[in-house]
Amino acid sequence: MIDLISELLSYHFIVRAIVVGMLVSLCSALLGVSLVLKRYSMIGDGLSHIGFGALAIAAALNLAPLAVAVPVVVGAAFLLLRMSESRRVSGDAAIALASTSAVAIGVIVISLSSGMGNDVYNYMFGSILAMSRGDVILSVTLSVAVLALFILSYNKIFAVTFDETFARATGVHTKRYDMLISVLAAVTVVLGMRMMGALLISSLIIFPALTSMRVCRTFRGVVICSAVVSVICFLIGIVISYAAALPTGASVVVVNLAVFALFSAAGAILRRT
Amino acid sequence: MTPLITCENVALSYDNKIIAENLNFIINEGDYLCIVGENGSGKSTLMRALLGLKAPSDGMITYGEGLKQTEIGYLPQQTAVQRDFPASVFEVVLSGCLSQRGAKPFYSSEEKKLAVENMERLKISDLKKRCYRNLSGGQQQRVLLARALCATRKMLLLDEPVTGLDPVVSSELYCIVKDINKQFGITIVMISHDIHSAADHADHILHLGGDDVFFGTAEEYKQSPVGKAYLGGHHHD
């Protein structure tokens, strides 16, 4: 086991992936609690598909992938939030429309420029090789910003998540915090999606929150538990993926699924006693 | 007595349709006002207007000296999200202190003390560490009342607080609200479906319903044609 881990750490690209992956797991778990409780789980999924489209276009135009995808996905987060608030188009339908359209456009752009192949596969399911040095620096900076903003707004995020009307009535700018949460989610999704894949990144947002809600009874407990569960699942996932030569993103998701099942069982036993 | 809120010729609309107009009333310090009326008569919309969440489509709502909109405690109707929310009672009550803190990110020890005091007032101190979603309906309402008290020292707005509660718990809640009004001198504005209890507990009634707008004391309401029609004439104390 120790040999395996020291072997793992001797590869620079894996160390980079671990650093970025841990930070992304942490951020997505924190934001996931609020998104899941506010019934916005699908926004994370929608954003990752839009991110796929943005990455495809960036690759075709030879632009820096993150520099294109971050603003596009942040913009999309604004729009999706607006749409899910409007009474005319129902939110889930709006997200489904936007995400499938973005994937379709992305696939067409890729097939026109480089032809289908490894690129599409990597974007969809992620690749551990995706992180360059520059990406790592950008990811670390953005993740630290996400974490800092989350901690500073923690009490307001609780209030807005628990009871938006009450928060607004007592003078909290709830729209601003809704925006903050979805912008932070957008940044996190883009950072994580190239490693986890567009199809799988949203699981990092949803799984840890749901897992900890099985057993935790306070909001703070859920937030802390999600963060810990998320990072541990990521580390186990990456070790398994290396040892068994499996795709990283899929391994992390399967570990999350197993832990979710474990916590569900534990929660059921706790409730019975 | 000083007026806390004055409404002059207020009209309210919902989806661009006027649902109530020519509302004229004054809420004085220490009043206990019940807003009654049928569904769709604009009760909740009026409350949103009083809270500053929605502008009236006509007329003026003015706040008395020393009352800021953000100093009004509010007990909204429960949402589906809350019924299944993992939060401790203390976390929920403490979140009522948020209104006074502006941009400061964390709660001070005074605010934590205020939350503890308000839990004592409503006799829910023993629930402090319990999970909100596992409480009974009546307990949940007490928790939300404690939170509202953290947000105000002057005025409390309650939107149908007894909906879904059984009769015993409902009457307990009415007593608590009455206590808050009498003991702490906090002005109460409550929307209620339960016209009989409203007329018994409140000192003022505002009846909304198209052309039949009534505003006056509870006694006047019981004698008025509108009141008699709605109370059904066979009302027992």
Short mmCIF file of C-alpha atoms in Angstrom, two decimals:
data_model
loop_
_atom_site.label_atom_id
_atom_site.label_comp_id
_atom_site.label_asym_id
_atom_site.label_seq_id
_atom_site.Cartn_x
_atom_site.Cartn_y
_atom_site.Cartn_z
CA MET A 1 0.00 0.00 0.00
CA ILE A 2 2.73 2.44 1.01
CA ASP A 3 4.78 1.40 -2.00
CA LEU A 4 1.79 2.04 -4.19
CA ILE A 5 1.27 5.52 -2.77
CA SER A 6 4.93 6.52 -3.02
CA GLU A 7 4.97 5.24 -6.60
CA LEU A 8 1.85 7.32 -7.24
CA LEU A 9 3.47 10.43 -5.80
CA SER A 10 6.58 10.02 -7.96
CA TYR A 11 4.59 11.06 -11.03
CA HIS A 12 4.33 14.82 -11.33
CA PHE A 13 1.11 14.71 -13.33
CA ILE A 14 -0.54 12.60 -10.64
CA VAL A 15 0.57 14.96 -7.87
CA ARG A 16 -0.91 17.84 -9.84
CA ALA A 17 -4.13 15.93 -10.32
CA ILE A 18 -4.30 15.12 -6.60
CA VAL A 19 -3.81 18.75 -5.58
CA VAL A 20 -6.44 20.07 -7.97
CA GLY A 21 -8.79 17.17 -7.28
CA MET A 22 -8.70 17.60 -3.52
CA LEU A 23 -9.43 21.32 -3.79
CA VAL A 24 -12.24 20.78 -6.28
CA SER A 25 -13.74 18.01 -4.12
CA LEU A 26 -13.65 20.31 -1.12
CA CYS A 27 -15.26 23.28 -2.89
CA SER A 28 -17.92 21.25 -4.64
CA ALA A 29 -18.88 19.48 -1.42
CA LEU A 30 -19.35 22.79 0.43
CA LEU A 31 -21.42 24.36 -2.32
CA GLY A 32 -23.28 21.11 -2.93
CA VAL A 33 -24.95 21.24 0.48
CA SER A 34 -26.68 24.49 -0.38
CA LEU A 35 -27.44 23.53 -3.98
CA VAL A 36 -28.96 20.19 -3.02
CA LEU A 37 -31.05 21.68 -0.21
CA LYS A 38 -32.32 24.45 -2.45
CA ARG A 39 -33.31 21.85 -5.06
CA TYR A 40 -30.75 23.20 -7.50
CA SER A 41 -28.83 19.93 -7.97
CA MET A 42 -29.40 19.97 -11.70
CA ILE A 43 -27.69 23.34 -12.08
CA GLY A 44 -24.34 21.65 -11.44
CA ASP A 45 -25.10 19.09 -14.11
CA GLY A 46 -26.24 21.75 -16.57
CA LEU A 47 -23.14 23.84 -15.96
CA SER A 48 -20.81 20.92 -16.67
CA HIS A 49 -22.44 20.27 -20.04
CA ILE A 50 -22.16 23.93 -20.94
CA GLY A 51 -18.53 23.72 -19.84
CA PHE A 52 -18.06 20.87 -22.29
CA GLY A 53 -19.28 23.06 -25.13
CA ALA A 54 -17.00 25.90 -24.02
CA LEU A 55 -13.94 23.64 -23.79
CA ALA A 56 -14.61 22.23 -27.24
CA ILE A 57 -14.77 25.70 -28.75
CA ALA A 58 -11.66 26.81 -26.88
CA ALA A 59 -9.74 23.79 -28.21
CA ALA A 60 -10.92 24.44 -31.77
CA LEU A 61 -9.80 28.06 -31.59
CA ASN A 62 -6.53 27.17 -29.87
CA LEU A 63 -7.34 29.27 -26.81
CA ALA A 64 -6.49 28.53 -23.18
CA PRO A 65 -9.27 26.17 -22.06
CA LEU A 66 -9.90 27.54 -18.56
CA ALA A 67 -9.74 31.17 -19.65
CA VAL A 68 -12.63 30.53 -22.05
CA ALA A 69 -14.67 28.08 -20.01
CA VAL A 70 -14.70 29.97 -16.67
CA PRO A 71 -16.42 33.13 -17.98
CA VAL A 72 -18.78 31.19 -20.26
CA VAL A 73 -19.93 28.88 -17.48
CA VAL A 74 -20.24 31.73 -14.96
CA GLY A 75 -22.44 33.54 -17.48
CA ALA A 76 -24.48 30.38 -17.95
CA ALA A 77 -24.92 30.10 -14.17
CA PHE A 78 -26.49 33.57 -14.11
CA LEU A 79 -28.84 32.61 -16.93
CA LEU A 80 -29.83 29.23 -15.49
CA LEU A 81 -30.63 30.79 -12.14
CA ARG A 82 -32.75 33.45 -13.84
CA MET A 83 -34.55 30.78 -15.84
CA SER A 84 -35.26 28.57 -12.86
CA GLU A 85 -36.80 31.57 -11.08
CA SER A 86 -39.02 32.60 -13.95
CA ARG A 87 -42.50 31.19 -13.96
CA ARG A 88 -42.73 30.85 -17.72
CA VAL A 89 -40.18 28.10 -18.43
CA SER A 90 -39.86 25.52 -15.70
CA GLY A 91 -36.35 25.37 -14.30
CA ASP A 92 -35.52 21.73 -14.91
CA ALA A 93 -36.69 21.91 -18.52
CA ALA A 94 -34.60 25.05 -19.06
CA ILE A 95 -31.50 23.33 -17.73
CA ALA A 96 -32.09 20.25 -19.87
CA LEU A 97 -32.46 22.43 -22.96
CA ALA A 98 -29.32 24.44 -22.27
CA SER A 99 -27.14 21.45 -21.41
CA THR A 100 -28.08 19.24 -24.35
CA SER A 101 -27.70 22.17 -26.75
CA ALA A 102 -24.24 22.94 -25.39
CA VAL A 103 -23.13 19.31 -25.75
CA ALA A 104 -24.48 19.15 -29.30
CA ILE A 105 -22.65 22.32 -30.31
CA GLY A 106 -19.48 21.12 -28.61
CA VAL A 107 -19.55 17.77 -30.41
CA ILE A 108 -20.09 19.45 -33.78
CA VAL A 109 -17.22 21.90 -33.17
CA ILE A 110 -14.89 19.06 -32.24
CA SER A 111 -15.80 16.92 -35.21
CA LEU A 112 -15.33 19.88 -37.57
CA SER A 113 -11.94 20.82 -36.18
CA SER A 114 -10.05 17.74 -35.10
CA GLY A 115 -12.45 14.90 -35.81
CA MET A 116 -14.08 12.79 -33.14
CA GLY A 117 -11.81 10.67 -31.06
CA ASN A 118 -9.80 10.94 -27.91
CA ASP A 119 -10.71 14.61 -27.32
CA VAL A 120 -14.42 13.96 -26.94
CA TYR A 121 -13.77 10.92 -24.79
CA ASN A 122 -11.49 12.92 -22.50
CA TYR A 123 -13.91 15.80 -22.14
CA MET A 124 -16.83 13.52 -21.42
CA PHE A 125 -15.18 11.17 -18.97
CA GLY A 126 -12.17 13.12 -17.82
CA SER A 127 -8.46 12.54 -17.97
CA ILE A 128 -5.89 12.59 -15.25
CA LEU A 129 -3.36 13.92 -17.73
CA ALA A 130 -5.33 17.08 -18.30
CA MET A 131 -3.64 19.32 -15.72
CA SER A 132 -0.75 21.52 -16.81
CA ARG A 133 1.36 23.55 -14.38
CA GLY A 134 -0.49 26.72 -15.28
CA ASP A 135 -3.81 25.00 -14.70
CA VAL A 136 -2.68 23.94 -11.25
CA ILE A 137 -1.77 27.49 -10.27
CA LEU A 138 -5.07 28.85 -11.59
CA SER A 139 -7.03 26.05 -9.93
CA VAL A 140 -5.37 26.60 -6.57
CA THR A 141 -6.02 30.36 -6.72
CA LEU A 142 -9.65 29.96 -7.67
CA SER A 143 -10.28 27.20 -5.13
CA VAL A 144 -8.84 29.31 -2.33
CA ALA A 145 -11.10 32.18 -3.40
CA VAL A 146 -14.12 29.87 -3.44
CA LEU A 147 -13.28 28.55 0.03
CA ALA A 148 -12.69 32.01 1.50
CA LEU A 149 -15.94 33.39 0.09
CA PHE A 150 -17.84 30.36 1.32
CA ILE A 151 -16.51 30.65 4.86
CA LEU A 152 -17.13 34.41 5.03
CA SER A 153 -20.71 34.03 3.75
CA TYR A 154 -21.43 30.82 5.67
CA ASN A 155 -24.09 32.28 7.97
CA LYS A 156 -25.81 34.14 5.18
CA ILE A 157 -25.72 31.04 2.98
CA PHE A 158 -27.39 29.11 5.79
CA ALA A 159 -30.13 31.73 6.12
CA VAL A 160 -30.74 31.96 2.39
CA THR A 161 -30.81 28.18 2.02
CA PHE A 162 -33.11 27.55 4.97
CA ASP A 163 -35.62 30.30 4.38
CA GLU A 164 -35.19 32.72 1.54
CA THR A 165 -38.32 34.77 2.31
CA PHE A 166 -37.36 35.31 5.94
CA ALA A 167 -33.81 36.22 4.98
CA ARG A 168 -35.07 38.75 2.45
CA ALA A 169 -37.57 40.22 4.92
CA THR A 170 -34.79 40.81 7.42
CA GLY A 171 -32.66 42.62 4.90
CA VAL A 172 -30.34 39.98 3.44
CA HIS A 173 -29.74 40.47 -0.28
CA THR A 174 -30.81 36.94 -1.11
CA LYS A 175 -30.43 37.32 -4.88
CA ARG A 176 -26.82 38.29 -4.35
CA TYR A 177 -26.14 35.12 -2.35
CA ASP A 178 -28.00 32.92 -4.83
CA MET A 179 -25.75 34.39 -7.50
CA LEU A 180 -22.67 33.93 -5.35
CA ILE A 181 -23.46 30.25 -4.80
CA SER A 182 -24.04 29.55 -8.46
CA VAL A 183 -21.00 31.53 -9.61
CA LEU A 184 -18.82 29.64 -7.15
CA ALA A 185 -20.40 26.39 -8.36
CA ALA A 186 -19.66 27.38 -11.95
CA VAL A 187 -15.98 28.01 -11.21
CA THR A 188 -15.72 24.72 -9.31
CA VAL A 189 -17.39 22.74 -12.09
CA VAL A 190 -15.04 24.11 -14.72
CA LEU A 191 -11.97 23.42 -12.59
CA GLY A 192 -13.01 19.84 -11.94
CA MET A 193 -14.56 18.82 -15.20
CA ARG A 194 -11.44 18.12 -17.20
CA MET A 195 -10.28 15.61 -14.68
CA MET A 196 -13.68 14.20 -13.71
CA GLY A 197 -15.35 14.62 -17.08
CA ALA A 198 -18.39 16.64 -18.05
CA LEU A 199 -20.69 13.70 -17.43
CA LEU A 200 -19.38 12.97 -13.95
CA ILE A 201 -18.37 16.28 -12.30
CA SER A 202 -21.85 17.02 -10.96
CA SER A 203 -21.66 13.90 -8.81
CA LEU A 204 -18.96 15.67 -6.75
CA ILE A 205 -21.52 18.35 -5.95
CA ILE A 206 -24.44 16.06 -5.19
CA PHE A 207 -23.03 12.90 -3.59
CA PRO A 208 -21.17 14.29 -0.53
CA ALA A 209 -24.12 16.46 0.52
CA LEU A 210 -26.64 13.64 0.21
CA THR A 211 -24.27 11.21 1.91
CA SER A 212 -23.79 13.39 4.98
CA MET A 213 -27.49 14.23 5.20
CA ARG A 214 -28.10 10.53 5.90
CA VAL A 215 -26.45 10.83 9.31
CA CYS A 216 -25.82 14.48 10.27
CA ARG A 217 -28.44 16.52 12.06
CA THR A 218 -27.03 20.03 11.97
CA PHE A 219 -26.21 22.22 9.00
CA ARG A 220 -22.66 22.72 10.22
CA GLY A 221 -22.33 18.96 10.67
CA VAL A 222 -23.53 18.33 7.13
CA VAL A 223 -21.12 20.91 5.69
CA ILE A 224 -18.07 19.58 7.54
CA CYS A 225 -18.97 15.94 6.93
CA SER A 226 -19.49 16.59 3.20
CA ALA A 227 -16.10 18.23 2.91
CA VAL A 228 -14.33 15.34 4.65
CA VAL A 229 -16.26 12.63 2.80
CA SER A 230 -15.65 14.30 -0.53
CA VAL A 231 -11.88 14.62 -0.12
CA ILE A 232 -11.50 11.07 1.22
CA CYS A 233 -13.61 9.60 -1.58
CA PHE A 234 -11.50 11.44 -4.11
CA LEU A 235 -8.24 10.11 -2.66
CA ILE A 236 -9.52 6.52 -2.48
CA GLY A 237 -10.86 6.87 -6.01
CA ILE A 238 -7.59 8.07 -7.45
CA VAL A 239 -5.58 5.29 -5.76
CA ILE A 240 -8.01 2.66 -7.06
CA SER A 241 -7.94 4.13 -10.54
CA TYR A 242 -4.13 4.00 -10.56
CA ALA A 243 -3.87 0.50 -9.07
CA ALA A 244 -6.53 -1.04 -11.30
CA ALA A 245 -5.87 1.14 -14.37
CA LEU A 246 -9.43 2.51 -14.36
CA PRO A 247 -10.63 5.96 -15.48
CA THR A 248 -10.18 8.44 -12.59
CA GLY A 249 -13.53 10.23 -12.76
CA ALA A 250 -15.55 7.03 -12.86
CA SER A 251 -13.57 5.51 -9.97
CA VAL A 252 -14.19 8.58 -7.78
CA VAL A 253 -17.91 8.48 -8.52
CA VAL A 254 -18.14 4.77 -7.71
CA VAL A 255 -16.34 5.31 -4.40
CA ASN A 256 -18.82 8.11 -3.63
CA LEU A 257 -21.67 5.76 -4.45
CA ALA A 258 -20.30 3.09 -2.10
CA VAL A 259 -19.89 5.60 0.74
CA PHE A 260 -23.41 6.89 0.11
CA ALA A 261 -24.76 3.34 0.49
CA LEU A 262 -22.72 2.90 3.67
CA PHE A 263 -24.02 6.15 5.20
CA SER A 264 -27.59 5.34 4.19
CA ALA A 265 -27.35 2.05 6.04
CA ALA A 266 -25.78 3.76 9.05
CA GLY A 267 -28.51 6.41 9.00
CA ALA A 268 -31.24 3.78 8.91
CA ILE A 269 -29.69 1.97 11.89
CA LEU A 270 -29.27 5.24 13.83
CA ARG A 271 -32.87 6.18 13.29
CA ARG A 272 -34.12 2.82 14.49
CA THR A 273 -32.21 2.89 17.79
CA MET B 1 -49.55 55.66 21.20
CA THR B 2 -47.34 56.14 18.21
CA PRO B 3 -48.21 54.69 14.82
CA LEU B 4 -45.64 52.11 13.70
CA ILE B 5 -47.10 51.63 10.26
CA THR B 6 -49.58 53.81 8.39
CA CYS B 7 -51.25 52.64 5.19
CA GLU B 8 -52.96 55.27 3.07
CA ASN B 9 -55.05 54.33 0.04
CA VAL B 10 -52.91 51.30 -0.55
CA ALA B 11 -53.71 49.12 -3.56
CA LEU B 12 -52.12 45.74 -4.11
CA SER B 13 -51.78 43.72 -7.26
CA TYR B 14 -50.81 40.19 -8.09
CA ASP B 15 -49.83 39.23 -11.64
CA ASN B 16 -50.77 42.79 -12.69
CA LYS B 17 -54.32 42.40 -11.43
CA ILE B 18 -55.54 44.65 -8.62
CA ILE B 19 -56.70 42.37 -5.80
CA ALA B 20 -57.24 44.90 -3.03
CA GLU B 21 -57.53 48.67 -3.01
CA ASN B 22 -58.37 51.64 -0.79
CA LEU B 23 -56.74 50.09 2.25
CA ASN B 24 -56.47 52.63 5.03
CA PHE B 25 -55.30 51.61 8.45
CA ILE B 26 -52.86 52.41 11.20
CA ILE B 27 -50.90 49.93 13.29
CA ASN B 28 -49.98 51.40 16.67
CA GLU B 29 -47.31 50.27 19.07
CA GLY B 30 -48.58 47.34 21.15
CA ASP B 31 -51.47 46.47 18.82
CA TYR B 32 -52.51 42.94 17.99
CA LEU B 33 -53.96 43.05 14.51
CA CYS B 34 -55.45 40.08 12.69
CA ILE B 35 -55.83 40.16 8.93
CA VAL B 36 -58.69 37.94 7.79
CA GLY B 37 -60.44 37.34 4.49
CA GLU B 38 -60.94 34.70 1.85
CA ASN B 39 -58.24 33.09 -0.25
CA GLY B 40 -57.01 35.47 -2.91
CA SER B 41 -58.22 38.56 -1.06
CA GLY B 42 -54.65 39.81 -0.81
CA LYS B 43 -53.70 38.93 2.78
CA SER B 44 -50.27 37.51 1.98
CA THR B 45 -49.60 40.17 -0.62
CA LEU B 46 -50.35 42.86 1.95
CA MET B 47 -47.93 41.22 4.35
CA ARG B 48 -45.22 41.12 1.70
CA ALA B 49 -45.85 44.81 1.10
CA LEU B 50 -45.55 45.59 4.83
CA LEU B 51 -42.23 43.72 4.86
CA GLY B 52 -40.99 45.69 1.91
CA LEU B 53 -40.70 42.61 -0.29
CA LYS B 54 -43.19 44.00 -2.79
CA ALA B 55 -44.15 47.56 -3.58
CA PRO B 56 -47.85 48.47 -3.38
CA SER B 57 -49.23 49.38 -6.80
CA ASP B 58 -50.72 52.55 -5.38
CA GLY B 59 -50.86 54.50 -2.12
CA MET B 60 -48.32 54.87 0.65
CA ILE B 61 -46.99 52.68 3.43
CA THR B 62 -45.06 54.75 5.96
CA TYR B 63 -43.07 53.46 8.89
CA GLY B 64 -43.13 55.23 12.23
CA GLU B 65 -40.06 56.74 13.78
CA GLY B 66 -37.50 54.22 14.82
CA LEU B 67 -38.93 51.31 12.88
CA LYS B 68 -36.88 50.04 10.00
CA GLN B 69 -38.25 47.46 7.61
CA THR B 70 -35.45 45.10 8.55
CA GLU B 71 -36.44 45.32 12.21
CA ILE B 72 -39.70 43.48 11.64
CA GLY B 73 -39.73 39.86 12.79
CA TYR B 74 -41.44 37.53 10.36
CA LEU B 75 -42.90 34.07 10.59
CA PRO B 76 -43.47 32.94 7.00
CA GLN B 77 -45.47 29.92 5.93
CA GLN B 78 -43.35 26.79 5.98
CA THR B 79 -41.87 25.61 2.72
CA ALA B 80 -41.23 22.09 1.49
CA VAL B 81 -37.47 22.69 1.72
CA GLN B 82 -37.65 23.37 5.45
CA ARG B 83 -39.58 20.27 6.41
CA ASP B 84 -36.63 18.13 5.40
CA PHE B 85 -33.80 20.45 6.37
CA PRO B 86 -30.82 19.22 8.38
CA ALA B 87 -30.29 22.02 10.90
CA SER B 88 -30.24 22.16 14.68
CA VAL B 89 -32.79 24.28 16.51
CA PHE B 90 -30.04 26.60 17.70
CA GLU B 91 -28.77 27.18 14.15
CA VAL B 92 -32.26 28.12 13.00
CA VAL B 93 -32.95 30.47 15.94
CA LEU B 94 -29.55 32.13 15.64
CA SER B 95 -30.15 32.89 11.97
CA GLY B 96 -32.76 35.42 13.12
CA CYS B 97 -29.93 37.64 14.39
CA LEU B 98 -28.62 38.05 10.86
CA SER B 99 -30.68 41.15 10.15
CA GLN B 100 -28.83 43.38 12.59
CA ARG B 101 -25.34 42.37 11.66
CA GLY B 102 -24.97 43.86 8.21
CA ALA B 103 -21.76 42.79 6.53
CA LYS B 104 -20.06 41.22 9.53
CA PRO B 105 -19.61 37.53 8.71
CA PHE B 106 -19.82 35.79 12.10
CA TYR B 107 -22.16 35.90 15.11
CA SER B 108 -21.04 37.62 18.30
CA SER B 109 -21.49 36.18 21.78
CA GLU B 110 -24.27 38.70 22.49
CA GLU B 111 -26.22 37.39 19.53
CA LYS B 112 -25.76 33.83 20.73
CA LYS B 113 -27.03 34.96 24.14
CA LEU B 114 -30.07 36.57 22.53
CA ALA B 115 -30.83 33.32 20.71
CA VAL B 116 -30.58 31.38 23.99
CA GLU B 117 -32.86 33.90 25.73
CA ASN B 118 -35.49 33.66 23.03
CA MET B 119 -35.41 29.87 23.21
CA GLU B 120 -36.06 30.17 26.95
CA ARG B 121 -38.93 32.58 26.32
CA LEU B 122 -40.61 30.03 24.08
CA LYS B 123 -39.69 27.08 26.30
CA ILE B 124 -37.69 25.24 23.68
CA SER B 125 -34.30 25.33 25.42
CA ASP B 126 -34.37 21.55 25.79
CA LEU B 127 -34.65 21.22 22.00
CA LYS B 128 -31.51 23.28 21.36
CA LYS B 129 -29.48 20.46 19.83
CA ARG B 130 -32.35 18.60 18.21
CA CYS B 131 -32.70 18.42 14.47
CA TYR B 132 -35.34 20.79 13.13
CA ARG B 133 -36.83 18.26 10.69
CA ASN B 134 -37.55 15.74 13.48
CA LEU B 135 -39.71 18.15 15.51
CA SER B 136 -43.50 18.21 15.59
CA GLY B 137 -45.36 20.95 13.72
CA GLY B 138 -46.03 22.92 16.91
CA GLN B 139 -42.39 22.71 18.02
CA GLN B 140 -41.23 23.86 14.58
CA GLN B 141 -43.49 26.91 14.81
CA ARG B 142 -42.03 27.77 18.23
CA VAL B 143 -38.54 27.53 16.78
CA LEU B 144 -39.47 29.87 13.93
CA LEU B 145 -41.11 32.25 16.44
CA ALA B 146 -37.90 32.32 18.48
CA ARG B 147 -36.00 33.12 15.30
CA ALA B 148 -38.43 35.93 14.50
CA LEU B 149 -37.97 37.34 18.02
CA CYS B 150 -34.21 37.45 17.43
CA ALA B 151 -34.90 39.70 14.46
CA THR B 152 -37.10 42.21 16.28
CA ARG B 153 -37.85 44.01 19.49
CA LYS B 154 -40.86 45.84 18.12
CA MET B 155 -43.01 44.06 15.64
CA LEU B 156 -43.86 40.54 14.55
CA LEU B 157 -45.66 39.53 11.35
CA LEU B 158 -47.11 36.03 11.22
CA ASP B 159 -48.45 34.40 8.08
CA GLU B 160 -51.05 31.75 8.99
CA PRO B 161 -49.03 30.29 11.86
CA VAL B 162 -51.57 27.61 12.85
CA THR B 163 -52.05 26.03 9.42
CA GLY B 164 -51.73 22.26 9.72
CA LEU B 165 -51.59 22.22 13.52
CA ASP B 166 -54.11 20.31 15.60
CA PRO B 167 -56.57 22.33 17.74
CA VAL B 168 -54.71 21.89 21.05
CA VAL B 169 -51.37 22.98 19.60
CA SER B 170 -53.08 25.83 17.73
CA SER B 171 -54.58 27.27 20.90
CA GLU B 172 -51.19 26.93 22.64
CA LEU B 173 -49.65 28.92 19.84
CA TYR B 174 -52.32 31.60 20.11
CA CYS B 175 -51.52 31.90 23.83
CA ILE B 176 -47.80 32.23 23.13
CA VAL B 177 -48.45 34.98 20.60
CA LYS B 178 -50.73 36.76 23.06
CA ASP B 179 -47.99 36.53 25.71
CA ILE B 180 -45.43 37.97 23.34
CA ASN B 181 -47.83 40.82 22.70
CA LYS B 182 -48.75 41.53 26.32
CA GLN B 183 -45.54 40.70 28.21
CA PHE B 184 -42.92 41.96 25.81
CA GLY B 185 -45.04 44.70 24.26
CA ILE B 186 -44.29 43.50 20.75
CA THR B 187 -46.78 44.58 18.12
CA ILE B 188 -48.40 41.62 16.35
CA VAL B 189 -49.80 41.44 12.85
CA MET B 190 -51.19 38.01 12.01
CA ILE B 191 -52.88 36.53 8.99
CA SER B 192 -55.41 33.94 10.00
CA HIS B 193 -57.92 31.65 8.37
CA ASP B 194 -59.48 31.00 11.73
CA ILE B 195 -61.82 33.98 12.01
CA HIS B 196 -63.24 33.00 15.43
CA SER B 197 -59.88 32.73 17.16
CA ALA B 198 -58.77 35.90 15.42
CA ALA B 199 -61.74 37.84 16.77
CA ASP B 200 -61.12 36.41 20.26
CA HIS B 201 -57.40 37.09 20.54
CA ALA B 202 -56.72 40.18 18.49
CA ASP B 203 -57.65 43.71 19.51
CA HIS B 204 -57.94 44.93 15.91
CA ILE B 205 -59.25 43.24 12.77
CA LEU B 206 -58.57 44.04 9.14
CA HIS B 207 -60.98 42.18 6.90
CA LEU B 208 -60.03 42.02 3.22
CA GLY B 209 -62.44 40.88 0.53
CA GLY B 210 -63.10 43.02 -2.50
CA ASP B 211 -65.53 45.79 -1.55
CA ASP B 212 -66.07 44.54 2.00
CA VAL B 213 -62.96 46.04 3.56
CA PHE B 214 -63.29 46.45 7.31
CA PHE B 215 -60.81 47.92 9.75
CA GLY B 216 -61.53 48.46 13.42
CA THR B 217 -61.35 46.92 16.86
CA ALA B 218 -62.33 43.30 17.38
CA GLU B 219 -65.47 44.43 19.26
CA GLU B 220 -66.54 46.69 16.42
CA TYR B 221 -65.91 43.82 14.00
CA LYS B 222 -68.20 41.47 15.90
CA GLN B 223 -71.00 44.07 15.66
CA SER B 224 -70.39 45.03 12.03
CA PRO B 225 -72.39 43.53 9.12
CA VAL B 226 -69.22 42.01 7.60
CA GLY B 227 -68.17 40.54 10.90
CA LYS B 228 -71.60 39.14 11.66
CA ALA B 229 -71.81 37.55 8.23
CA TYR B 230 -68.41 35.88 8.55
CA LEU B 231 -68.62 34.93 12.19
CA GLY B 232 -71.96 33.31 11.43
CA GLY B 233 -73.91 34.85 14.31
CA HIS B 234 -73.56 31.81 16.56
CA HIS B 235 -70.24 32.45 18.09
CA HIS B 236 -69.40 31.24 21.59
CA ASP B 237 -66.50 32.27 23.70
#
